[in-house]
Amino acid sequence: MSTLADQISKTELAGRIFSEGQLHDRLGGSQARRYGLVNRALKDGSLLRIKRGLYMLGNVYRRDPVHPFAVAQALMPGSYISFETALSYHGWIPEAVFATASVSPGRKTLEYAVPGYGTFSFHPLALNDYQFLSSVRYSKAGTRPALIASPLRALMDLVALRKVIWSGPGWVTDGLRIEASHLLDLHCEDFDRLRLVYKHKAAAEFLLELEHAVMAMKQAPDKVTTT
């Protein structure tokens, strides 16, 4: 184990993602000394660089595993987990999702590749003021909480991202393979929370039509259709 990893493993940073500023606080000494320690630790794998100025201990040296959602939120503070990633987390889609996709408060789509964790993408959406975190909550992911969209918010974020036009529930039930039972768990309040979120008219219309389809399914569950 490198000197740096040995020192960090004895602090509260052992199972977390940390910055150069936090390293300075824990290690002290000159910038040149810290630079040398960091470089040696990166070379021997006891330290992993998430992005410039952001690190975590290598897998062998951490007390607890770092969940990909924690990595995503360290890469882009203020973002939240959404799209297929959140739908998979909630069990709404059957496929495992190996990339971690988030909605970001910025204006550019960004992507990072982190060794051992895969790809992280961050997408801005056209959202109305003060609606960024509507139906987004802290949920447990690994040992730390992360901001994760509700299933309906994640679905509608995907609609907004892809600019999907409503053509019936088939895009949801057939295209994404979301079970009708999940849609039947939705309530009017879930839709109400999202009515003012999206700027684009098409997304607002999709939300309204989806609500009508879900309410119709609730009234006649034996006539559920995906056409």
PDB file of C-alpha atoms in Angstrom, residues 36 61 85-86 123 150 197:
ATOM      1  CA  GLY A  36       4.458  13.158  -5.596  1.00  0.00           C
ATOM      2  CA  TYR A  61      -8.142  -0.279   0.026  1.00  0.00           C
ATOM      3  CA  THR A  85     -30.782   4.412 -14.953  1.00  0.00           C
ATOM      4  CA  ALA A  86     -33.481   5.490 -12.508  1.00  0.00           C
ATOM      5  CA  HIS A 123     -27.922  15.881 -19.910  1.00  0.00           C
ATOM      6  CA  SER A 150     -39.157   8.998  -9.208  1.00  0.00           C
ATOM      7  CA  VAL A 197     -41.854  20.903 -15.019  1.00  0.00           C
TER       8      VAL A 197
END
